[in-house]
mmCIF file of C-alpha atoms in Angstrom:
data_model
loop_
_atom_site.group_PDB
_atom_site.id
_atom_site.type_symbol
_atom_site.label_atom_id
_atom_site.label_comp_id
_atom_site.label_asym_id
_atom_site.label_seq_id
_atom_site.Cartn_x
_atom_site.Cartn_y
_atom_site.Cartn_z
ATOM 1 C CA GLU A 400 61.452 2.988 137.203
ATOM 2 C CA ALA A 401 61.614 4.450 141.073
ATOM 3 C CA GLN A 402 64.086 7.487 140.624
ATOM 4 C CA VAL A 403 65.956 10.679 141.791
ATOM 5 C CA THR A 404 67.290 12.915 139.071
ATOM 6 C CA GLN A 405 69.879 16.202 138.913
ATOM 7 C CA ASN A 406 70.864 18.087 135.986
ATOM 8 C CA PRO A 407 73.850 18.820 135.134
ATOM 9 C CA ARG A 408 76.178 15.958 136.241
ATOM 10 C CA TYR A 409 79.137 18.517 136.097
ATOM 11 C CA LEU A 410 78.935 22.066 136.169
ATOM 12 C CA ILE A 411 81.909 25.235 135.750
ATOM 13 C CA THR A 412 81.066 28.486 136.045
ATOM 14 C CA VAL A 413 82.586 31.632 137.532
ATOM 15 C CA THR A 414 82.255 33.555 140.205
ATOM 16 C CA GLY A 415 78.820 35.269 140.579
ATOM 17 C CA LYS A 416 76.747 34.108 137.640
ATOM 18 C CA LYS A 417 73.933 32.671 139.563
ATOM 19 C CA LEU A 418 72.724 28.900 138.328
ATOM 20 C CA THR A 419 70.002 26.393 139.213
ATOM 21 C CA VAL A 420 70.610 22.613 139.616
ATOM 22 C CA THR A 421 67.428 21.226 139.562
ATOM 23 C CA CYS A 422 66.496 17.363 141.026
ATOM 24 C CA SER A 423 63.376 15.708 140.668
ATOM 25 C CA GLN A 424 61.864 12.293 142.184
ATOM 26 C CA ASN A 425 58.807 10.428 140.866
ATOM 27 C CA MET A 426 58.668 8.119 144.058
ATOM 28 C CA ASN A 427 56.102 10.317 144.792
ATOM 29 C CA HIS A 428 57.987 10.925 148.115
ATOM 30 C CA GLU A 429 56.651 14.555 150.670
ATOM 31 C CA TYR A 430 60.617 15.086 151.866
ATOM 32 C CA MET A 431 63.362 16.749 149.526
ATOM 33 C CA SER A 432 66.706 17.828 150.551
ATOM 34 C CA TRP A 433 69.575 19.168 149.474
ATOM 35 C CA TYR A 434 73.111 17.466 150.901
ATOM 36 C CA ARG A 435 76.782 18.545 149.331
ATOM 37 C CA GLN A 436 79.889 16.616 150.233
ATOM 38 C CA ASP A 437 83.080 18.046 150.724
ATOM 39 C CA PRO A 438 86.416 15.638 151.743
ATOM 40 C CA GLY A 439 86.948 15.230 155.409
ATOM 41 C CA LEU A 440 83.749 16.685 155.577
ATOM 42 C CA GLY A 441 80.709 14.707 154.357
ATOM 43 C CA LEU A 442 77.919 14.325 153.449
ATOM 44 C CA ARG A 443 75.690 18.178 155.045
ATOM 45 C CA GLN A 444 72.561 19.273 154.702
ATOM 46 C CA ILE A 445 72.170 22.170 153.079
ATOM 47 C CA TYR A 446 68.041 23.296 153.037
ATOM 48 C CA TYR A 447 65.083 20.742 153.201
ATOM 49 C CA SER A 448 61.478 20.156 152.008
ATOM 50 C CA MET A 449 58.638 18.821 154.557
ATOM 51 C CA ASN A 450 56.539 19.603 151.335
ATOM 52 C CA VAL A 451 55.608 22.014 148.687
ATOM 53 C CA GLU A 452 55.417 25.705 149.651
ATOM 54 C CA VAL A 453 57.315 24.274 152.436
ATOM 55 C CA THR A 454 61.164 24.840 153.037
ATOM 56 C CA ASP A 455 63.268 25.077 156.019
ATOM 57 C CA LYS A 456 67.476 25.449 156.222
ATOM 58 C CA GLY A 457 70.236 22.361 157.235
ATOM 59 C CA ASP A 458 73.384 23.890 158.298
ATOM 60 C CA VAL A 459 74.602 24.872 156.062
ATOM 61 C CA PRO A 460 72.082 27.206 154.275
ATOM 62 C CA GLU A 461 74.509 30.345 153.745
ATOM 63 C CA GLY A 462 75.094 31.714 149.350
ATOM 64 C CA TYR A 463 71.795 28.711 148.777
ATOM 65 C CA LYS A 464 68.257 29.356 147.999
ATOM 66 C CA VAL A 465 65.605 26.970 147.096
ATOM 67 C CA SER A 466 61.816 26.737 145.868
ATOM 68 C CA ARG A 467 59.493 23.779 146.514
ATOM 69 C CA LYS A 468 56.286 24.958 143.683
ATOM 70 C CA GLU A 469 56.118 21.512 143.012
ATOM 71 C CA LYS A 470 55.916 17.909 144.851
ATOM 72 C CA ARG A 471 58.477 17.026 142.425
ATOM 73 C CA ASN A 472 60.704 19.315 141.944
ATOM 74 C CA PHE A 473 63.337 20.783 144.139
ATOM 75 C CA PRO A 474 65.877 22.771 142.035
ATOM 76 C CA LEU A 475 68.665 24.715 144.670
ATOM 77 C CA ILE A 476 69.432 28.336 143.402
ATOM 78 C CA LEU A 477 73.079 30.072 143.893
ATOM 79 C CA GLU A 478 72.044 33.241 143.248
ATOM 80 C CA SER A 479 76.268 34.163 143.071
ATOM 81 C CA PRO A 480 77.828 30.902 143.693
ATOM 82 C CA SER A 481 81.669 31.648 144.737
ATOM 83 C CA PRO A 482 84.969 29.475 145.230
ATOM 84 C CA ASN A 483 84.100 27.876 148.502
ATOM 85 C CA GLN A 484 80.674 26.423 147.088
ATOM 86 C CA THR A 485 82.307 24.369 144.514
ATOM 87 C CA SER A 486 81.645 20.952 145.625
ATOM 88 C CA LEU A 487 79.932 17.644 144.628
ATOM 89 C CA TYR A 488 75.547 18.459 146.076
ATOM 90 C CA PHE A 489 73.576 15.586 145.803
ATOM 91 C CA CYS A 490 69.428 16.115 146.233
ATOM 92 C CA ALA A 491 67.674 12.896 147.858
ATOM 93 C CA SER A 492 64.381 11.874 148.321
ATOM 94 C CA SER A 493 61.579 10.240 151.031
ATOM 95 C CA PHE A 494 58.574 9.542 152.096
ATOM 96 C CA ILE A 495 57.850 11.343 155.677
ATOM 97 C CA TRP A 496 54.287 9.557 156.731
ATOM 98 C CA THR A 497 54.641 6.109 156.903
ATOM 99 C CA GLN A 498 57.626 3.846 158.102
ATOM 100 C CA TYR A 499 60.192 3.922 155.201
ATOM 101 C CA ASN A 500 61.144 6.990 155.109
ATOM 102 C CA GLU A 501 65.092 5.229 153.995
ATOM 103 C CA GLN A 502 66.099 8.923 151.931
ATOM 104 C CA PHE A 503 67.218 8.566 148.099
ATOM 105 C CA PHE A 504 70.118 9.574 146.595
ATOM 106 C CA GLY A 505 70.753 11.450 143.351
ATOM 107 C CA PRO A 506 73.703 10.990 140.649
ATOM 108 C CA GLY A 507 74.804 14.082 142.208
ATOM 109 C CA THR A 508 75.882 16.944 140.907
ATOM 110 C CA ARG A 509 79.832 18.107 140.120
ATOM 111 C CA LEU A 510 80.135 21.697 140.787
ATOM 112 C CA THR A 511 83.667 23.442 140.455
ATOM 113 C CA VAL A 512 82.788 27.729 140.885
ATOM 114 C CA LEU A 513 86.205 29.428 139.154
ATOM 115 C CA GLU B 846 74.446 17.406 168.876
ATOM 116 C CA ASP B 847 74.141 14.461 166.885
ATOM 117 C CA GLN B 848 77.092 12.573 166.426
ATOM 118 C CA VAL B 849 78.369 10.037 163.589
ATOM 119 C CA THR B 850 81.344 8.194 164.026
ATOM 120 C CA GLN B 851 83.033 5.965 161.544
ATOM 121 C CA SER B 852 85.660 3.457 161.780
ATOM 122 C CA PRO B 853 88.541 2.757 160.184
ATOM 123 C CA GLU B 854 88.527 5.808 157.876
ATOM 124 C CA ALA B 855 89.570 2.889 155.068
ATOM 125 C CA LEU B 856 90.523 -1.049 155.269
ATOM 126 C CA ARG B 857 91.845 -3.676 153.357
ATOM 127 C CA LEU B 858 90.440 -6.701 152.449
ATOM 128 C CA GLN B 859 91.376 -9.808 150.388
ATOM 129 C CA GLU B 860 88.513 -11.602 149.241
ATOM 130 C CA GLY B 861 87.087 -13.798 150.703
ATOM 131 C CA GLU B 862 88.191 -12.180 154.208
ATOM 132 C CA SER B 863 85.107 -11.259 156.859
ATOM 133 C CA SER B 864 85.616 -8.267 158.778
ATOM 134 C CA SER B 865 83.778 -5.545 160.069
ATOM 135 C CA LEU B 866 82.744 -1.753 159.854
ATOM 136 C CA ASN B 867 81.631 0.534 163.265
ATOM 137 C CA CYS B 868 79.605 3.057 163.612
ATOM 138 C CA SER B 869 79.268 5.362 166.920
ATOM 139 C CA TYR B 870 76.888 7.331 167.465
ATOM 140 C CA THR B 871 75.241 10.025 169.873
ATOM 141 C CA VAL B 872 71.570 11.126 168.920
ATOM 142 C CA SER B 873 69.538 12.873 171.901
ATOM 143 C CA GLY B 874 66.535 10.065 170.169
ATOM 144 C CA LEU B 875 67.127 7.653 167.349
ATOM 145 C CA ARG B 876 64.806 7.556 165.474
ATOM 146 C CA GLY B 877 66.433 5.822 163.186
ATOM 147 C CA LEU B 878 70.620 4.580 162.072
ATOM 148 C CA PHE B 879 70.775 3.896 157.893
ATOM 149 C CA TRP B 880 73.300 2.173 155.999
ATOM 150 C CA TYR B 881 74.155 3.325 153.058
ATOM 151 C CA ARG B 882 76.740 2.459 150.446
ATOM 152 C CA GLN B 883 79.083 5.121 148.211
ATOM 153 C CA ASP B 884 80.690 4.794 144.429
ATOM 154 C CA PRO B 885 83.272 7.200 143.258
ATOM 155 C CA GLY B 886 81.882 9.767 142.004
ATOM 156 C CA LYS B 887 77.915 8.208 142.360
ATOM 157 C CA GLY B 888 75.024 9.085 145.162
ATOM 158 C CA PRO B 889 74.646 7.219 148.033
ATOM 159 C CA GLU B 890 73.232 4.090 147.056
ATOM 160 C CA PHE B 891 70.344 2.450 150.906
ATOM 161 C CA LEU B 892 71.317 -0.063 151.893
ATOM 162 C CA PHE B 893 69.861 -0.743 155.158
ATOM 163 C CA THR B 894 68.091 1.056 158.226
ATOM 164 C CA LEU B 895 68.070 -0.024 161.786
ATOM 165 C CA TYR B 896 65.736 1.790 164.117
ATOM 166 C CA SER B 897 66.082 -0.163 168.075
ATOM 167 C CA ALA B 898 68.910 -2.141 170.031
ATOM 168 C CA GLY B 899 68.458 -5.968 168.835
ATOM 169 C CA GLU B 900 67.547 -5.199 165.393
ATOM 170 C CA GLU B 901 69.537 -6.809 162.184
ATOM 171 C CA LYS B 902 68.998 -7.323 158.808
ATOM 172 C CA GLU B 903 71.129 -8.824 155.673
ATOM 173 C CA LYS B 904 71.900 -8.587 152.259
ATOM 174 C CA GLU B 905 73.279 -10.628 150.473
ATOM 175 C CA ARG B 906 76.899 -10.378 152.041
ATOM 176 C CA LEU B 907 76.340 -7.708 154.238
ATOM 177 C CA LYS B 908 74.868 -7.932 158.073
ATOM 178 C CA ALA B 909 74.271 -4.516 159.400
ATOM 179 C CA THR B 910 73.986 -4.629 164.062
ATOM 180 C CA LEU B 911 72.176 -2.331 166.089
ATOM 181 C CA THR B 912 72.830 -1.606 170.147
ATOM 182 C CA LYS B 913 72.060 1.351 172.710
ATOM 183 C CA LYS B 914 75.811 3.351 171.193
ATOM 184 C CA GLU B 915 76.329 1.911 167.604
ATOM 185 C CA SER B 916 75.954 0.093 164.598
ATOM 186 C CA PHE B 917 78.250 -2.614 162.737
ATOM 187 C CA LEU B 918 78.053 -3.596 159.942
ATOM 188 C CA HIS B 919 79.725 -7.749 159.411
ATOM 189 C CA ILE B 920 80.575 -8.310 155.649
ATOM 190 C CA THR B 921 81.270 -12.535 155.182
ATOM 191 C CA ALA B 922 83.991 -13.639 153.047
ATOM 192 C CA PRO B 923 84.051 -9.698 150.300
ATOM 193 C CA LYS B 924 84.368 -9.974 146.485
ATOM 194 C CA PRO B 925 86.454 -7.274 144.818
ATOM 195 C CA GLU B 926 82.877 -5.943 144.097
ATOM 196 C CA ASP B 927 81.978 -5.735 147.440
ATOM 197 C CA SER B 928 84.718 -2.356 147.136
ATOM 198 C CA ALA B 929 83.173 1.278 148.074
ATOM 199 C CA THR B 930 82.967 3.633 150.519
ATOM 200 C CA TYR B 931 80.362 2.036 153.489
ATOM 201 C CA LEU B 932 78.305 6.028 154.791
ATOM 202 C CA CYS B 933 76.288 5.839 158.080
ATOM 203 C CA ALA B 934 73.577 8.148 158.978
ATOM 204 C CA VAL B 935 71.543 8.648 161.387
ATOM 205 C CA ARG B 936 67.574 10.453 161.928
ATOM 206 C CA ALA B 937 67.490 11.867 165.838
ATOM 207 C CA ASP B 938 63.942 13.378 167.676
ATOM 208 C CA GLY B 939 62.987 16.727 166.291
ATOM 209 C CA SER B 940 65.912 16.842 163.296
ATOM 210 C CA ASN B 941 63.072 17.039 160.613
ATOM 211 C CA TYR B 942 63.948 13.781 159.174
ATOM 212 C CA LYS B 943 67.947 15.790 158.333
ATOM 213 C CA LEU B 944 69.941 12.738 157.985
ATOM 214 C CA THR B 945 73.165 13.685 160.082
ATOM 215 C CA PHE B 946 76.272 11.284 158.304
ATOM 216 C CA GLY B 947 80.142 9.827 159.646
ATOM 217 C CA LYS B 948 82.581 10.242 157.055
ATOM 218 C CA GLY B 949 82.663 7.039 155.786
ATOM 219 C CA THR B 950 85.271 3.793 155.778
ATOM 220 C CA LEU B 951 86.556 3.302 152.261
ATOM 221 C CA LEU B 952 86.906 -0.615 152.108
ATOM 222 C CA THR B 953 89.297 -2.147 149.161
ATOM 223 C CA VAL B 954 88.919 -5.592 148.902
ATOM 224 C CA ASN B 955 91.378 -7.444 146.236
ATOM 225 C CA PRO B 956 91.047 -10.140 144.402
#
């Protein structure tokens, strides 16, 4: 089944404790992206990657890191999480070199930082 | 700056009562307008992509249309299972495939 998977789905942590949220897709998509969703603010892009070893900032990158060492994986790293990073996070992927570049989203990771 | 505004914020319908959701957008150059459905606690589910004014797409009870300034999602004879938040997003020229989302319309269909 074609899908985007994220782990963990739920995470409660404390301020300053480094964490990684994994994202994997099995559709051979070039493009991968991370969004956060907050009430009243909608979905906002954090980072994106257009290919292996190519990443760039989105609209709200502060406090986050990413890496793209393999085409299928795009982990989101919070080196020192803070309470304002409490949010619902989504990973998405798509083709970019075809006309079919709609983004497909993972199931989400709900993060709470105490 | 690219902007997407959806209205209404919330819409409550009776089963079978048709209506439309609106998505107004301002972009430097539209490369695609996307509609997604999102159920509570889940990721957005892709519905449609529209690329040019005048284009229409249909899927079951849903029909999406596009003009130069807005898109409509028409829901014909909705059922309770159509209840969800509907998100509109645009991709603009030079955006590196970033989607700019509206805040969504929460649709509730009562039996």
